XYZ file of C-alpha atoms in Angstrom:
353
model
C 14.376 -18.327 -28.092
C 10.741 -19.575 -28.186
C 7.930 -17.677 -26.377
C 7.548 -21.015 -24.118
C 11.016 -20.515 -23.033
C 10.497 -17.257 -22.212
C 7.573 -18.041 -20.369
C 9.394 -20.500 -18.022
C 12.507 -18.074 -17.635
C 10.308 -15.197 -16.525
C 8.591 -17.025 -14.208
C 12.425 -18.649 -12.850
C 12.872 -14.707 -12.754
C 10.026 -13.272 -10.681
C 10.826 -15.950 -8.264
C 14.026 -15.010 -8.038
C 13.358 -11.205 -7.738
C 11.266 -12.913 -4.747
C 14.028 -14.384 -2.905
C 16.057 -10.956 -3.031
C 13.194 -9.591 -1.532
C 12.586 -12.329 1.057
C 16.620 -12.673 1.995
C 16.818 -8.412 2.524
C 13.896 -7.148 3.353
C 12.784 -10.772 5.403
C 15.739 -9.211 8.085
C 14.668 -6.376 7.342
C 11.310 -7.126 9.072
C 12.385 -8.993 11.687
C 14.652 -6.322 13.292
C 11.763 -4.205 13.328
C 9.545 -6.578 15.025
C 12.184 -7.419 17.693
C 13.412 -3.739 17.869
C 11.651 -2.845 21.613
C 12.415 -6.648 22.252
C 16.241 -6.669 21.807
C 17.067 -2.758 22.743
C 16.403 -2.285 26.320
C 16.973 1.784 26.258
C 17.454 4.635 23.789
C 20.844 4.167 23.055
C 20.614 0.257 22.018
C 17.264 1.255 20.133
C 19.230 3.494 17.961
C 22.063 1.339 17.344
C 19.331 -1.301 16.037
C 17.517 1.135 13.758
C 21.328 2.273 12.428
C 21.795 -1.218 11.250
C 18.991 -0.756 8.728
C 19.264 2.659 8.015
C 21.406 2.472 5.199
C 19.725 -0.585 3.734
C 16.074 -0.803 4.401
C 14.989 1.087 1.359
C 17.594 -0.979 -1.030
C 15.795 -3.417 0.552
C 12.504 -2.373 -0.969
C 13.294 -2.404 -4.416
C 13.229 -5.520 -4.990
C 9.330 -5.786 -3.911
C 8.736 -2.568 -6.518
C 10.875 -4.843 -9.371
C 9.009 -7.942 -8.429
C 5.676 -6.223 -8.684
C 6.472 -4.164 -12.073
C 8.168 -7.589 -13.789
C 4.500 -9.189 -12.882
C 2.791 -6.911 -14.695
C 4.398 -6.973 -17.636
C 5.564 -10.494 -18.104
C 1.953 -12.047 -16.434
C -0.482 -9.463 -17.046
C -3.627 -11.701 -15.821
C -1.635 -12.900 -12.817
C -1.023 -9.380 -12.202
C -4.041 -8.300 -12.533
C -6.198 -10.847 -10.606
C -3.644 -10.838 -8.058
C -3.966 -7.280 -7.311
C -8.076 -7.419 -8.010
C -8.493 -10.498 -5.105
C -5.857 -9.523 -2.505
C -6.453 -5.968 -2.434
C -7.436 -5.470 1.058
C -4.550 -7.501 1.981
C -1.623 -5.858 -0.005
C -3.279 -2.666 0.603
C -2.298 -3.418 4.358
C 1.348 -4.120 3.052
C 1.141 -1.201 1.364
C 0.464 0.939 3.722
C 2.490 -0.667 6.543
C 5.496 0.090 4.091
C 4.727 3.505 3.890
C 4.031 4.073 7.390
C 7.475 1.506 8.413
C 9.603 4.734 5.995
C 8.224 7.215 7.172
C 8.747 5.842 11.086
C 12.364 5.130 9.913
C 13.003 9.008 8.440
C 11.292 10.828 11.435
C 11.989 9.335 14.766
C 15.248 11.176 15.080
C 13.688 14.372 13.481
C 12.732 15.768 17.024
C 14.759 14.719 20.610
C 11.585 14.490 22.496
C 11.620 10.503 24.357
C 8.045 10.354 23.583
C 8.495 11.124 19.949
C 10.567 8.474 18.738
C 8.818 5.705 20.971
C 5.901 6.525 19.425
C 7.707 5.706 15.863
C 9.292 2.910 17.622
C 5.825 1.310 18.121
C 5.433 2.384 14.157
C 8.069 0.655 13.048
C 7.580 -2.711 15.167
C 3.406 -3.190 13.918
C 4.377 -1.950 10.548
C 7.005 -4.474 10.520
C 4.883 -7.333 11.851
C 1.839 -7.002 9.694
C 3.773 -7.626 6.442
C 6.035 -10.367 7.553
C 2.588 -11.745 8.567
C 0.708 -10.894 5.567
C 3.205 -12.282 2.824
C 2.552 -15.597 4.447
C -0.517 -15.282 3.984
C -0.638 -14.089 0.965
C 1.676 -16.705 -1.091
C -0.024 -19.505 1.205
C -3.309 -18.565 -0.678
C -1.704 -18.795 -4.184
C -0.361 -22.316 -3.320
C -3.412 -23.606 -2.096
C -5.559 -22.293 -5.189
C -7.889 -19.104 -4.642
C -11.890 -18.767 -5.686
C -11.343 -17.650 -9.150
C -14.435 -18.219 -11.722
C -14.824 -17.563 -15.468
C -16.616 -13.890 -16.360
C -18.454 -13.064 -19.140
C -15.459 -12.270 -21.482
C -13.874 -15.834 -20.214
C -11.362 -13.811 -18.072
C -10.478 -15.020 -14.583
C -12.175 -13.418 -11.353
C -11.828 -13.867 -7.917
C -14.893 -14.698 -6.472
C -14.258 -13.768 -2.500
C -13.368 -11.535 -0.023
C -10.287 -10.623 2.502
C -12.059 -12.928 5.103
C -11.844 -15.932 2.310
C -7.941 -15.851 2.213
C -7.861 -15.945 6.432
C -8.210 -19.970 6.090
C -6.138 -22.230 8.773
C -3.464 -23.122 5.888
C -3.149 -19.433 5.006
C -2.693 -18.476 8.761
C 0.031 -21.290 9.532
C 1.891 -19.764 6.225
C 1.901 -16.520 7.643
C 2.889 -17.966 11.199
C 5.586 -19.743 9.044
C 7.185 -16.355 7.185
C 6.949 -14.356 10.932
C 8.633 -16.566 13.088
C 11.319 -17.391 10.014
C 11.534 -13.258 9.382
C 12.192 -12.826 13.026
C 14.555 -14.994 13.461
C 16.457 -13.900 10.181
C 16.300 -10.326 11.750
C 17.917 -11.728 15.362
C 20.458 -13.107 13.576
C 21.154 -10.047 11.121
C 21.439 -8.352 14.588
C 23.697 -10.707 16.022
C 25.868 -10.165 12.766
C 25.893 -6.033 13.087
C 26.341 -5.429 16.883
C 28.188 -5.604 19.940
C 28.082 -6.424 23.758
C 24.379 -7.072 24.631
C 22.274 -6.181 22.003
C 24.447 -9.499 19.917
C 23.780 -11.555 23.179
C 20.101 -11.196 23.362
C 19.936 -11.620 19.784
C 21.648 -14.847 19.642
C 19.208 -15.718 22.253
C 16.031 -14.403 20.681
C 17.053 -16.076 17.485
C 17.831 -19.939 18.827
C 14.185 -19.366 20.438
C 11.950 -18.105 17.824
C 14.508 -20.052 15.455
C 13.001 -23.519 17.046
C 9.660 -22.656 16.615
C 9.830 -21.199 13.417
C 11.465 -24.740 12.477
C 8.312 -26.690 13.813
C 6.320 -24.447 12.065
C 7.503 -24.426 8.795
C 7.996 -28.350 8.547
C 4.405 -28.786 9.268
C 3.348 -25.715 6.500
C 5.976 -27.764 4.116
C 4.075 -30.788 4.381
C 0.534 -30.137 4.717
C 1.886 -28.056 0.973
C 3.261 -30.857 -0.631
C 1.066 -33.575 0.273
C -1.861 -31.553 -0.294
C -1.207 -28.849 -3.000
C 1.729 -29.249 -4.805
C 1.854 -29.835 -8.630
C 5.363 -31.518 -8.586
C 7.231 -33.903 -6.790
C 10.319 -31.768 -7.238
C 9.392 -29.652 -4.876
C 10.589 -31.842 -2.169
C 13.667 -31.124 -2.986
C 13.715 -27.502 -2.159
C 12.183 -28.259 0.973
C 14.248 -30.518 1.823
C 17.355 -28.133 1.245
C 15.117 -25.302 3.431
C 14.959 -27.507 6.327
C 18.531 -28.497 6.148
C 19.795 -24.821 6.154
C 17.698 -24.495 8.848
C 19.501 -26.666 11.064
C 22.406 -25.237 10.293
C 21.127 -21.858 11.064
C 20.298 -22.941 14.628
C 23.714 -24.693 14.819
C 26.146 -21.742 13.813
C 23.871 -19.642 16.120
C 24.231 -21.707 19.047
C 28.436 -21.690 18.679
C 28.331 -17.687 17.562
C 28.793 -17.923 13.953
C 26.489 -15.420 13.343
C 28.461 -14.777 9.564
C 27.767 -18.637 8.403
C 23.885 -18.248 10.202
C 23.072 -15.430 8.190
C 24.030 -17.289 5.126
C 21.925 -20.358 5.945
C 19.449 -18.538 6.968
C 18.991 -16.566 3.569
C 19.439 -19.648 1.972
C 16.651 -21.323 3.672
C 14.550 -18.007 3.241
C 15.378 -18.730 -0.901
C 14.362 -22.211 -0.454
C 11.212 -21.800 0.823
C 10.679 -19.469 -2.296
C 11.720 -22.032 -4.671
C 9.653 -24.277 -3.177
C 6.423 -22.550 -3.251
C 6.861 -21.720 -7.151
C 8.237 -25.411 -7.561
C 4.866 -26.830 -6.390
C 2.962 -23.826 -8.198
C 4.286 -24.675 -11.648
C 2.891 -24.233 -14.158
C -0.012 -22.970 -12.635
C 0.540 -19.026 -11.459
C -2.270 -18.628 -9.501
C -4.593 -22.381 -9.680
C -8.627 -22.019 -9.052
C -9.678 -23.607 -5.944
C -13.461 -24.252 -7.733
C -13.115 -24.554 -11.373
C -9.852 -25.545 -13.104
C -10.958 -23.977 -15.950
C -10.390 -20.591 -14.899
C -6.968 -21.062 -13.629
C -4.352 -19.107 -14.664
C -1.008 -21.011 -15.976
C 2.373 -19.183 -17.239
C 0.826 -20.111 -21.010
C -2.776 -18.331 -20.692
C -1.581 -15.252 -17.832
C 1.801 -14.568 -20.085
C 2.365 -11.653 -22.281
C 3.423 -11.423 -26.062
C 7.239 -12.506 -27.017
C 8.190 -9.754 -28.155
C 7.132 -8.074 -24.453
C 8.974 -10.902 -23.057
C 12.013 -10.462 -25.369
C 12.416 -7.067 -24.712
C 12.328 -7.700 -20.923
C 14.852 -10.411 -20.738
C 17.307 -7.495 -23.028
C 16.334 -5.418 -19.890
C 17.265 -7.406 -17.230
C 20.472 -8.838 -18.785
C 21.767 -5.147 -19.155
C 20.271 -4.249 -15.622
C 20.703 -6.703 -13.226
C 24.196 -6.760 -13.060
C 24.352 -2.816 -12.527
C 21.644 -3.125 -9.437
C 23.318 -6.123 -8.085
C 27.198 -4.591 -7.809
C 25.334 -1.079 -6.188
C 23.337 -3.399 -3.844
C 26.720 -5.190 -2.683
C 28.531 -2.112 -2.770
C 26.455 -1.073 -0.062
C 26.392 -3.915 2.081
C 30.264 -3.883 2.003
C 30.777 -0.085 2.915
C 28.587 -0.468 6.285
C 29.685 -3.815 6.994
C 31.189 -2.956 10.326
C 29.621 -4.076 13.649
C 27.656 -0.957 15.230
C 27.555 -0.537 19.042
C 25.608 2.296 21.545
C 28.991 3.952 22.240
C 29.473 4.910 18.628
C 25.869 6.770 18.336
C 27.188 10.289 19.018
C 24.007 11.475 19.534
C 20.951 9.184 19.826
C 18.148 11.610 19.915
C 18.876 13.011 16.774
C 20.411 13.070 13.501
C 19.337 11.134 10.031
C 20.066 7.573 10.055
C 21.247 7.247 6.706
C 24.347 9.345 6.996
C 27.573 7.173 7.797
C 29.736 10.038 9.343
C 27.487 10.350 11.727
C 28.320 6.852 13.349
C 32.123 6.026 14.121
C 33.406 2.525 13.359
């Protein structure tokens, strides 16, 4: 297999490791958002939180595989990614670490005032990255400052306040209001009696406006930054799914919504890399500095050794990651918390289905 082939397959790969991370950890987010939204006491706020406690950090991994196959297959992306956004993704970063920790101790201690101060943890440190990713891959599509140094290496030539532009913003408008409603309906999917009635709700709402949003982010992308034409076609597919998302919502099918819905959450993944290609990360100032899969990739052999890697690997994190789903696939009510002031959430004796 040629290095260029390996070049295009890693880059197929990382967006792929993207779209597991936007389809699980993208509901992920929105529950946590709508948490003190959809749960009206203590009871229905643990039965949310139980949905995700055996998941959220599964979840995760994918964002730790998508970062560490960056690095090694796309050093330069990598590291002018890190070098320009840092502000930003140190937000993420520390919104993740904050949005665990909330998860692992609000049931540590059965004081009221205890776990709704987590509860406030885990909705902001859900909303700021749902926000922020938006942002984030916005910025990449569009092109970012980066300039030629010294050595000829590519540097980003701004600052946190340079990546708040209007099209960044409406991109991180876009992957809120689509991770909220992915959440509603993941709720809708995993619960009973109200909590599944005001998330259907919540997620035909927010589900409209995320669908007005993300048709006008799709656009003002492919008419004004994409490399390819082909990247219609993704779109295209997102916006479909959509539709159906809000359809099987609005007659209860919360099993065939979910699907759509991750399958819109993939397309708008595909799409963004389809109109990136082959750029990685484009300069907004000089196209000479832009980085492409060619001039950010690393050696073949590198690249050969990761693909062995991942063709041993992937299967073996794939069957534990559907394992999982399957064993707490059950709907989850308030009457089945036997106690919801304390206990750890990722024990599945301690919830009766």
């Amino acid at each position: 297999m040629s290095w260029e082939t390996l070049q295009i397959i890693w880059f197929v790969l990382i967006a792929v490791l993207w779209i597991g991370y936007f389809v699980l950890e993208g509901f992920d987010f929105g529950v946590g958002i709508l948490l003190r939204v959809v749960a009206k006491d203590e009871a229905e706020r643990r039965t949310v939180v139980t949905t995700l406690g055996p998941v959220w950090d599964g979840n995760e991994v994918w964002l730790l595989v998508a970062g560490g196959a960056t690095f090694a297959a796309f050093p330069e992306w990598y590291a002018t990614l890190f070098s320009g956004f840092y502000l930003a993704l140190l937000l993420i970063l520390v919104a993740l670490i904050v949005r665990g920790v909330a998860f692992e101790y609000r049931s540590k201690r059965g004081s009221a005032v205890w776990r709704n101060r987590w509860d406030w943890a885990i909705t902001i440190a859900s909303f700021l990255p749902a926000l922020l990713w938006g942002v984030a891959f916005a910025n990449i599509a569009k092109g970012t400052p980066l300039v030629l140094d010294a050595n000829g290496n590519s540097q980003f030539d701004g600052n946190l306040f340079t990546l708040l532009n209007p099209y960044a913003l409406l991109g991180g408008l876009v992957t809120l209001a689509l991770f909220t409603t992915h959440g509603a309906v993941f709720l809708a999917l995993k619960t009973d009696g109200e909590i599944r009635v005001r998330a259907n709700r919540i997620a035909g709402q927010v589900g409209l406006v995320a669908a007005v949003l993300a048709v006008a982010f799709g656009l003002w992308t492919q008419l004004a930054y994409s490399q390819n034409a082909i990247s219609w076609l993704p779109l295209v597919v997102a916006v479909l799914a959509w539709l159906a998302v809000l359809g099987a919502n609005r007659v209860g099918r919360e099993g065939w919504a979910f699907v759509f819905s991750a399958v819109t959450q993939a397309g708008v993944v595909v799409f963004l890399f389809a109109a990136l290609y082959p750029y990685v990360m484009p300069s907004s100032i000089d196209p000479a500095a832009s980085l492409t899969i060619t001039n950010a990739s690393s050696t073949e052999y590198t690249l050969k050794v990761m693909t062995i890697v991942a063709v041993i690997m992937t299967p073996v994190v794939l069957a534990y990651q559907a394992w999982t789903y399957w064993v707490f696939r059950k709907r989850l009510s308030p009457s089945q918390i036997p106690d919801v002031g304390r206990g750890s959430l990722d024990l599945p004796h301690e919830v009766s289905v």
